[in-house]
Short mmCIF file of C-alpha atoms and ligand atoms in Angstrom, two decimals:
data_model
loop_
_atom_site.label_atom_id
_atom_site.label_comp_id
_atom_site.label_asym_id
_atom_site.label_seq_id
_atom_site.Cartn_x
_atom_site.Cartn_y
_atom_site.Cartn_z
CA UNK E 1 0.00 0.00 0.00
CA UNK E 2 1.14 3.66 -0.88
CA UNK E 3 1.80 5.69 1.55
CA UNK E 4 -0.80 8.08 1.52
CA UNK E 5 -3.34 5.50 1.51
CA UNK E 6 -1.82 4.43 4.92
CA UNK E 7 -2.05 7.40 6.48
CA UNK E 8 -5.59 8.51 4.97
CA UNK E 9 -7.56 4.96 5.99
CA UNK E 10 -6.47 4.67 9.39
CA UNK E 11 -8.52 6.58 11.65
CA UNK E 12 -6.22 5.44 14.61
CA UNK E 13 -2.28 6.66 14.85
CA UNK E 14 -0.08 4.76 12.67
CA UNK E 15 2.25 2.62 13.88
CA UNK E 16 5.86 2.28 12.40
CA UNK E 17 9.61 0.46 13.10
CA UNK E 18 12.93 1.80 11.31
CA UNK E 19 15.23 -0.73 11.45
CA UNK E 20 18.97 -1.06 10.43
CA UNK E 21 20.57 -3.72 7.65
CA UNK E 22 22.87 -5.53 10.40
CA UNK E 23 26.77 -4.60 10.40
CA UNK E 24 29.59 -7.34 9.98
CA UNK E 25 26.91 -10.51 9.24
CA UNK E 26 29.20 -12.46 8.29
CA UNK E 27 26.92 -15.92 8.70
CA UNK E 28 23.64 -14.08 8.44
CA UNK E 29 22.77 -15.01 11.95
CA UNK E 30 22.07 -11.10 13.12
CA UNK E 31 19.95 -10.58 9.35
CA UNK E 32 18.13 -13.94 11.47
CA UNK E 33 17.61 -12.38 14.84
CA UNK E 34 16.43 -9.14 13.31
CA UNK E 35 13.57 -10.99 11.90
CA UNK E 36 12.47 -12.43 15.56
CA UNK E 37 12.72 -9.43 16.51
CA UNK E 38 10.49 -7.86 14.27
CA UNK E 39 8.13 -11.14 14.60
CA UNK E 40 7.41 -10.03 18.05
CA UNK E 41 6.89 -6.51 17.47
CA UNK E 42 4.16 -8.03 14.63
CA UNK E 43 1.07 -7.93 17.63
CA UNK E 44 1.55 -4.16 17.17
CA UNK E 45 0.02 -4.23 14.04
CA UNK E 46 2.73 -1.97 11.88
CA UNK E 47 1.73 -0.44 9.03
CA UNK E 48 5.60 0.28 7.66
CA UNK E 49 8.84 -1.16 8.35
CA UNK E 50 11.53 1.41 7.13
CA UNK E 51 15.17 0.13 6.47
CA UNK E 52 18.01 2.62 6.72
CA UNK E 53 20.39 3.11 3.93
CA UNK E 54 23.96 3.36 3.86
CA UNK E 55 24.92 4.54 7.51
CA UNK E 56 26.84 2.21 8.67
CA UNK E 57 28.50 0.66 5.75
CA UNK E 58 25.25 -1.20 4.33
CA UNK E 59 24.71 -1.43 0.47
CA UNK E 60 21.95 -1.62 -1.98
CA UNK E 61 21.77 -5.64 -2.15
CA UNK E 62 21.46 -5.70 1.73
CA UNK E 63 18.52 -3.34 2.24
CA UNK E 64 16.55 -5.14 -1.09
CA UNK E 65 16.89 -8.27 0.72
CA UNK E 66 15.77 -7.19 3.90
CA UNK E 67 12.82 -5.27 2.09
CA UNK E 68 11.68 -8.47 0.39
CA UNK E 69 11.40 -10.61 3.33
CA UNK E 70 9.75 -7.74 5.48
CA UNK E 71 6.96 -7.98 2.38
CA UNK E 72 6.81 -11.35 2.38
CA UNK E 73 7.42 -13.30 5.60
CA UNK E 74 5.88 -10.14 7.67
CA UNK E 75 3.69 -9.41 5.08
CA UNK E 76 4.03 -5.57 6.18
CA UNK E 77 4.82 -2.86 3.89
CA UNK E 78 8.67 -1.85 3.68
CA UNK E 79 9.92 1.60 3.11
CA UNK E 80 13.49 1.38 2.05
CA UNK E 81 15.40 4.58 3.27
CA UNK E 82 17.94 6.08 -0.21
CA UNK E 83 20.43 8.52 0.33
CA UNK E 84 21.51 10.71 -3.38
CA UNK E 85 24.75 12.37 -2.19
CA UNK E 86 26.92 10.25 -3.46
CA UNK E 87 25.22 8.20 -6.13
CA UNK E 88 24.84 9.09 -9.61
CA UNK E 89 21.74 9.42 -11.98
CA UNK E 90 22.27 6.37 -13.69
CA UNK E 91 22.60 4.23 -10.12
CA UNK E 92 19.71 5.59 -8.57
CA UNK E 93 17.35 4.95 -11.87
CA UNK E 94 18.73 1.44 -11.97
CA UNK E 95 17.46 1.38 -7.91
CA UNK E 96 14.37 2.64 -8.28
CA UNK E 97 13.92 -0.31 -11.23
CA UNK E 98 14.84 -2.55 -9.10
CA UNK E 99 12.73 -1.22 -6.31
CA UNK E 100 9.54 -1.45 -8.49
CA UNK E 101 10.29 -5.07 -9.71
CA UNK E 102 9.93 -6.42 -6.23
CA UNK E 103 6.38 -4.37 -6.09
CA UNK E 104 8.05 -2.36 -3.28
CA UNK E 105 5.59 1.32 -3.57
CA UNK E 106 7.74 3.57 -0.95
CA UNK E 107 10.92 5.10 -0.30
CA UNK E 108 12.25 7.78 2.04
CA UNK E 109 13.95 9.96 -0.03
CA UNK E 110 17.16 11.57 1.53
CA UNK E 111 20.13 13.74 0.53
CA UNK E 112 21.92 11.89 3.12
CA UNK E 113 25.37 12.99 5.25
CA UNK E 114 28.06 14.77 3.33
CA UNK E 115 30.88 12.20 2.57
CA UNK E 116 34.26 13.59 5.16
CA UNK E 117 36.56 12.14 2.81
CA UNK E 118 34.87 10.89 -0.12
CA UNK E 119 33.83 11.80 -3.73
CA UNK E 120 31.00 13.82 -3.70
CA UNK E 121 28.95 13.07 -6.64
CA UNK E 122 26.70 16.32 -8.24
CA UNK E 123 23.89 14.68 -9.80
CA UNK E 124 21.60 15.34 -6.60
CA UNK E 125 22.57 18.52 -4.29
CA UNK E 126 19.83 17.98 -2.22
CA UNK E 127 16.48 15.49 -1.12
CA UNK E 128 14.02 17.57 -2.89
CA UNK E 129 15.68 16.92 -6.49
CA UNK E 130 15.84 12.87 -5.68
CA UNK E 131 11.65 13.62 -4.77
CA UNK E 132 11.08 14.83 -8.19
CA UNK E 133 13.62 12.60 -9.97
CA UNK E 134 11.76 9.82 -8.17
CA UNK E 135 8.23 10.92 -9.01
CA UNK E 136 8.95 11.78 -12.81
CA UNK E 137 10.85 8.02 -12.81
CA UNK E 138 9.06 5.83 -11.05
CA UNK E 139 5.46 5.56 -9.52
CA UNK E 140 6.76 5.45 -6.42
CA UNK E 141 5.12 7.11 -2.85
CA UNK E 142 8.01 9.48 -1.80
CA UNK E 143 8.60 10.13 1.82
CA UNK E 144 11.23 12.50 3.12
CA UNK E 145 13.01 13.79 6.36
CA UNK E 146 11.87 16.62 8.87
CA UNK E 147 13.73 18.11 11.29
CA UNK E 148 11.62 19.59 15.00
CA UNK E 149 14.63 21.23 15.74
CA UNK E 150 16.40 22.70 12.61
CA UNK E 151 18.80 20.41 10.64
CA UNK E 152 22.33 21.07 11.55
CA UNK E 153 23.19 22.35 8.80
CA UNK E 154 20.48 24.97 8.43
CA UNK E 155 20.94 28.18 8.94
CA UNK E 156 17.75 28.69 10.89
CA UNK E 157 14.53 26.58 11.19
CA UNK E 158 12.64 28.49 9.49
CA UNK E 159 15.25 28.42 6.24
CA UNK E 160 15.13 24.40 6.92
CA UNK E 161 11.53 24.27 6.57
CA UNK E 162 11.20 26.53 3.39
CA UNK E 163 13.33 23.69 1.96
CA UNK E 164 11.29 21.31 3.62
CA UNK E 165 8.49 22.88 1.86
CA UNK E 166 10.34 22.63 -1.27
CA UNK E 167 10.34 18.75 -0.93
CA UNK E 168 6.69 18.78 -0.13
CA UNK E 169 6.09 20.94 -3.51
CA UNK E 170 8.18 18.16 -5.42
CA UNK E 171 5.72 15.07 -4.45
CA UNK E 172 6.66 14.24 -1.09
CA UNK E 173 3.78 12.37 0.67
CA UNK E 174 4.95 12.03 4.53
CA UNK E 175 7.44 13.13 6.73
CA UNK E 176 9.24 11.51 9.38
CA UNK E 177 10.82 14.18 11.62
CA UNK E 178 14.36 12.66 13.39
CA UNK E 179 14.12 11.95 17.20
CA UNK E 180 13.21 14.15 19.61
CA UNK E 181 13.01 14.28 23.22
CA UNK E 182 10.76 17.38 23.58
CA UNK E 183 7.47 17.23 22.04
CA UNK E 184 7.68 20.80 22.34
CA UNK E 185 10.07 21.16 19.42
CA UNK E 186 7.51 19.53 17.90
CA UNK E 187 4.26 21.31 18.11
CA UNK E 188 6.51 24.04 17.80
CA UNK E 189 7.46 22.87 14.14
CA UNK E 190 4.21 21.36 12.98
CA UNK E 191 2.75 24.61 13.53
CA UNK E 192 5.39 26.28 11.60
CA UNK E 193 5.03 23.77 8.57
CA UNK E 194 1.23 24.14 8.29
CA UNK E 195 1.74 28.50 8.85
CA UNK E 196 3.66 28.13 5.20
CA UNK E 197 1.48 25.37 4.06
CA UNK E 198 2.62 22.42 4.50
CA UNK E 199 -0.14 19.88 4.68
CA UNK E 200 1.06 16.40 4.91
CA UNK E 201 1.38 14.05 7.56
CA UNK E 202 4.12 14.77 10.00
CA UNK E 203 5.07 11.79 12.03
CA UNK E 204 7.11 11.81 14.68
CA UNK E 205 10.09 9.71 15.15
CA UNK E 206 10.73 8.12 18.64
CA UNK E 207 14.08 6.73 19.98
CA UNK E 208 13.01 4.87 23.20
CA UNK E 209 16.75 5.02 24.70
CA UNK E 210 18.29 1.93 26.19
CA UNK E 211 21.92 2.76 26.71
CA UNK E 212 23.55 5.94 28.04
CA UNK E 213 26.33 5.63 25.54
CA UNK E 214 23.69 4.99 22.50
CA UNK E 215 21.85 8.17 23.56
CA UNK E 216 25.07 10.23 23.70
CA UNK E 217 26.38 8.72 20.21
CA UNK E 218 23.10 9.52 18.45
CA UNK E 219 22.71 13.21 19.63
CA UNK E 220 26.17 13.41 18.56
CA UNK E 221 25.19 13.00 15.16
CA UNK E 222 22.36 15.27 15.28
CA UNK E 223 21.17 18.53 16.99
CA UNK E 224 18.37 17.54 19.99
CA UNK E 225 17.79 18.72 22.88
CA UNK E 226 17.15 16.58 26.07
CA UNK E 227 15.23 17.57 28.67
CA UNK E 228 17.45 18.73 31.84
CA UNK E 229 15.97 16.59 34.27
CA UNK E 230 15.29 13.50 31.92
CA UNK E 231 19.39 13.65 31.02
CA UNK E 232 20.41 14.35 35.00
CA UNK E 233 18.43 10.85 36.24
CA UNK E 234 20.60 9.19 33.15
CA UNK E 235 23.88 10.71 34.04
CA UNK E 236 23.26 9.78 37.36
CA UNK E 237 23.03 6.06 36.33
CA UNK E 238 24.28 5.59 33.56
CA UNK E 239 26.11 2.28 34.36
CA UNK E 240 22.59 0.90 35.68
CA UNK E 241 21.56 -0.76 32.03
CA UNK E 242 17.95 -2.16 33.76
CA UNK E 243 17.05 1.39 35.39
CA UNK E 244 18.30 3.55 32.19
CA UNK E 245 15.81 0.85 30.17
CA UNK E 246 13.18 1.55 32.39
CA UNK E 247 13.50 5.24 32.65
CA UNK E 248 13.81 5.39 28.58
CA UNK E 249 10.62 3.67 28.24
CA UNK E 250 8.75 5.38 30.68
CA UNK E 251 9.91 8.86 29.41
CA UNK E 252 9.12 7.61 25.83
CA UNK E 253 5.77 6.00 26.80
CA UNK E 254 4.81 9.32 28.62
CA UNK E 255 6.08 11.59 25.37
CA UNK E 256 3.84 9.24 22.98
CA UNK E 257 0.45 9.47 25.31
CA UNK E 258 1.01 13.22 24.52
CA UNK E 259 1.26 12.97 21.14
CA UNK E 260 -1.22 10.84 20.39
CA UNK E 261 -3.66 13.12 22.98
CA UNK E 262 -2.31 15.70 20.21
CA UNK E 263 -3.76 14.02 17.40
CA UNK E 264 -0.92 12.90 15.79
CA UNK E 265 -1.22 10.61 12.43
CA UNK E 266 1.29 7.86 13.54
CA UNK E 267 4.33 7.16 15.50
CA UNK E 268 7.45 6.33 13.76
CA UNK E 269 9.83 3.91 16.47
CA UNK E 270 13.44 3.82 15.70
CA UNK E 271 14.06 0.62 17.50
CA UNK E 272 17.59 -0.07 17.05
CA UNK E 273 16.72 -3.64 15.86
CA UNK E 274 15.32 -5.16 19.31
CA UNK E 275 12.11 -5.35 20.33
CA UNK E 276 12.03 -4.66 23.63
CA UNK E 277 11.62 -1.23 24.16
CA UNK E 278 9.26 -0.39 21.45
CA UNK E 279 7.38 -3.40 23.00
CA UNK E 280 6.82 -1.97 26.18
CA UNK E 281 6.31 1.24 25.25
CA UNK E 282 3.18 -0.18 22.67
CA UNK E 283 1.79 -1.87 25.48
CA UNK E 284 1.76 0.57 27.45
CA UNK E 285 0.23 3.22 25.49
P1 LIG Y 301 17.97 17.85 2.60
O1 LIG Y 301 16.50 17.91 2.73
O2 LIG Y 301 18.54 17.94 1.22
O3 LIG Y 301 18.58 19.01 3.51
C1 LIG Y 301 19.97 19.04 3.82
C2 LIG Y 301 20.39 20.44 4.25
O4 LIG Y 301 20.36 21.31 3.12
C3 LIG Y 301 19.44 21.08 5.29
O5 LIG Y 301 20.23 21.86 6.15
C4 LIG Y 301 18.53 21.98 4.44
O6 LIG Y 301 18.05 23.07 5.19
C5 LIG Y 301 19.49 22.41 3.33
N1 LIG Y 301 18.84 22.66 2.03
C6 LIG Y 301 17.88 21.93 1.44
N2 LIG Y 301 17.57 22.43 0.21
C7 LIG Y 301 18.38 23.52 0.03
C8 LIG Y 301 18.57 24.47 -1.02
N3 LIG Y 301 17.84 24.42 -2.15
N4 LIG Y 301 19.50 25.44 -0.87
C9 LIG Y 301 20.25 25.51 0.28
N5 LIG Y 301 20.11 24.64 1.32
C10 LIG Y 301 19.19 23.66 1.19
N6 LIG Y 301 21.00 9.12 6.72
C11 LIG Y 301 21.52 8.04 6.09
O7 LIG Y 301 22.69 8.08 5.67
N7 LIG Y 301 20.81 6.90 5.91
C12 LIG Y 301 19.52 6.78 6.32
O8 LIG Y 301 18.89 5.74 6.14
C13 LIG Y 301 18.92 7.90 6.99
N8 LIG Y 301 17.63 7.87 7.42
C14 LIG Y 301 17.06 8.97 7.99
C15 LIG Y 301 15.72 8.92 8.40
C16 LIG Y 301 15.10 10.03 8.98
C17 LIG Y 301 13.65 9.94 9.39
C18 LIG Y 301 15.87 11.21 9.21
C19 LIG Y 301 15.23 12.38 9.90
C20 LIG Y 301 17.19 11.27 8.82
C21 LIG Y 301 17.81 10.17 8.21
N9 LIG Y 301 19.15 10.20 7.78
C22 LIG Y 301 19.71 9.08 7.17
C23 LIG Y 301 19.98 11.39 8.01
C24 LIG Y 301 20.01 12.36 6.80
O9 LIG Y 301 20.57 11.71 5.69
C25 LIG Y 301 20.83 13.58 7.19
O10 LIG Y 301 20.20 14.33 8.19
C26 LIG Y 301 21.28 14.48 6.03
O11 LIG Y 301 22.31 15.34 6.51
C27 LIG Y 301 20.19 15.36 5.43
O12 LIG Y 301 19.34 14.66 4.64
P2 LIG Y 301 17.97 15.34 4.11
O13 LIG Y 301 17.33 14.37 3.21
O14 LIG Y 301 17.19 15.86 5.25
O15 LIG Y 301 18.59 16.55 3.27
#
């Protein structure tokens, strides 16, 4: 199913996963454990499993098989993740071929990190020319990335979501904002998006966090802001694995009860590849 049929027919919040092609598989036994994982998450009902792309080493052949056996062993719609930066035209055509002979109908289209000390190649500057490359090439539902608190690139947030707006103008049908700790940030940016008229779905993206050292890797990577006295009962004990578990999952079950009080479309779980967390937190809510 297309995306926009997803998010138009379901009268109650959408549930997603993002999950990662495993690193160093060298006997295929993590590719195996992902897929129990994601077994158990099934009683959730998910509407889209989206597979990440190229962080992390993974390649093309990698995410198709992973997006194959998501259609057919979990018989849930996949949404593989495609970063442009540094592929050219002729590579991403032969993708999105490839893409539409397995009947896949989604991607999340993404400019993707700039390369530190690779090739850059110039066929695609940025996500909103992949969005209408992919929508003149391919009949393909385009989704793309939104940022609550201002990409880190951006001059401002409201220069990020003019661009955003851009991608929305190309054919974009959803966006999936990265995590966030403070729904604030993203009220705050929905509202913005709809003043300049954006008008698609804006789903949230939840990291439920697990691991101290996790958390403070992936805000690393991106800018986020983390609520003073949620990060001081973490610091505090951070070599306790079961309480920072419990206090992730809490904080994230209490953040999607808002959300959803707010009306929100769907909820987008990043779940690292386990089930646990985004377990708990669905049962809870
Ligand atoms: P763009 O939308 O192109 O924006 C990039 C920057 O350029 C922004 O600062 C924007 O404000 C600016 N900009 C846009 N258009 C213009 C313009 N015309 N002129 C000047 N400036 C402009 N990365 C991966 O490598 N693999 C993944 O699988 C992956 N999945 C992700 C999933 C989600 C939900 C999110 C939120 C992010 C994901 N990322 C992934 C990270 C993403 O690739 C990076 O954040 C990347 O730096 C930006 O990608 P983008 O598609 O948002 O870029």
């Amino acid at each position: 199913m297309k995306l926009k049929e997803i998010y138009s027919v379901n009268s109650k919040p959408v549930i997603s996963y993002e999950v990662f092609p495993p690193k160093d598989d060298i006997d295929g036994q993590k590719l195996e454990q992902l897929f129990v994982e994601l077994e158990k998450l099934m009683k959730f009902n998910p509407s889209v499993i989206s597979v990440t792309y190229g962080a992390g080493g993974s390649n093309q052949t990698e995410s198709v098989e992973i997006i194959k056996r998501i259609k057919s062993d979990l018989k849930t719609t996949p949404m593989p993740h495609f970063t442009c930066v540094s592929t050219s035209e002729k590579n991403i055509k032969n993708y999105l071929n490839t893409l539409e002979q397995h009947g896949i109908e989604n991607i999340l289209a993404l400019r993707g990190d700039m390369p530190q000390n690779q090739e850059i190649c110039h066929d695609f500057k940025y996500a909103s020319e992949l969005v209408e490359y992919i929508k003149k090439e391919s009949s393909l539902s385009a989704a793309v990335a939104g940022y609550p608190e201002g990409h880190r690139e951006a001059e401002s947030l409201e220069k990020d979501i003019e661009y955003l707006k851009v991608k929305v103008e190309k054919g974009a049908d959803v966006i999936y904002t990265q995590l966030f700790f403070n729904n604030n940030h993203y009220f705050n940016f929905c509202e913005k998006c709809q003043k300049i008229g954006i008008d698609i779905p804006i789903i949230p993206g939840i990291l439920p966090v697990t691991n101290f050292k996790t958390l403070e890797k992936m805000t690393s990577l991106c800018k986020v802001d983390i609520p003073a006295d949620f990060y001081e009962k973490l610091d505090n004990h951070k070599d306790d694995k079961d309480y920072i578990k419990q206090t992730g999952i809490e904080f994230a079950t209490n953040q999607c009860r808002e959300l959803i009080d707010s009306g929100v479309k769907g909820i987008h779980f990043y779940t690292l590849n386990k089930e646990y967390a985004t377990g708990r937190i669905l049962s809870n809510l």
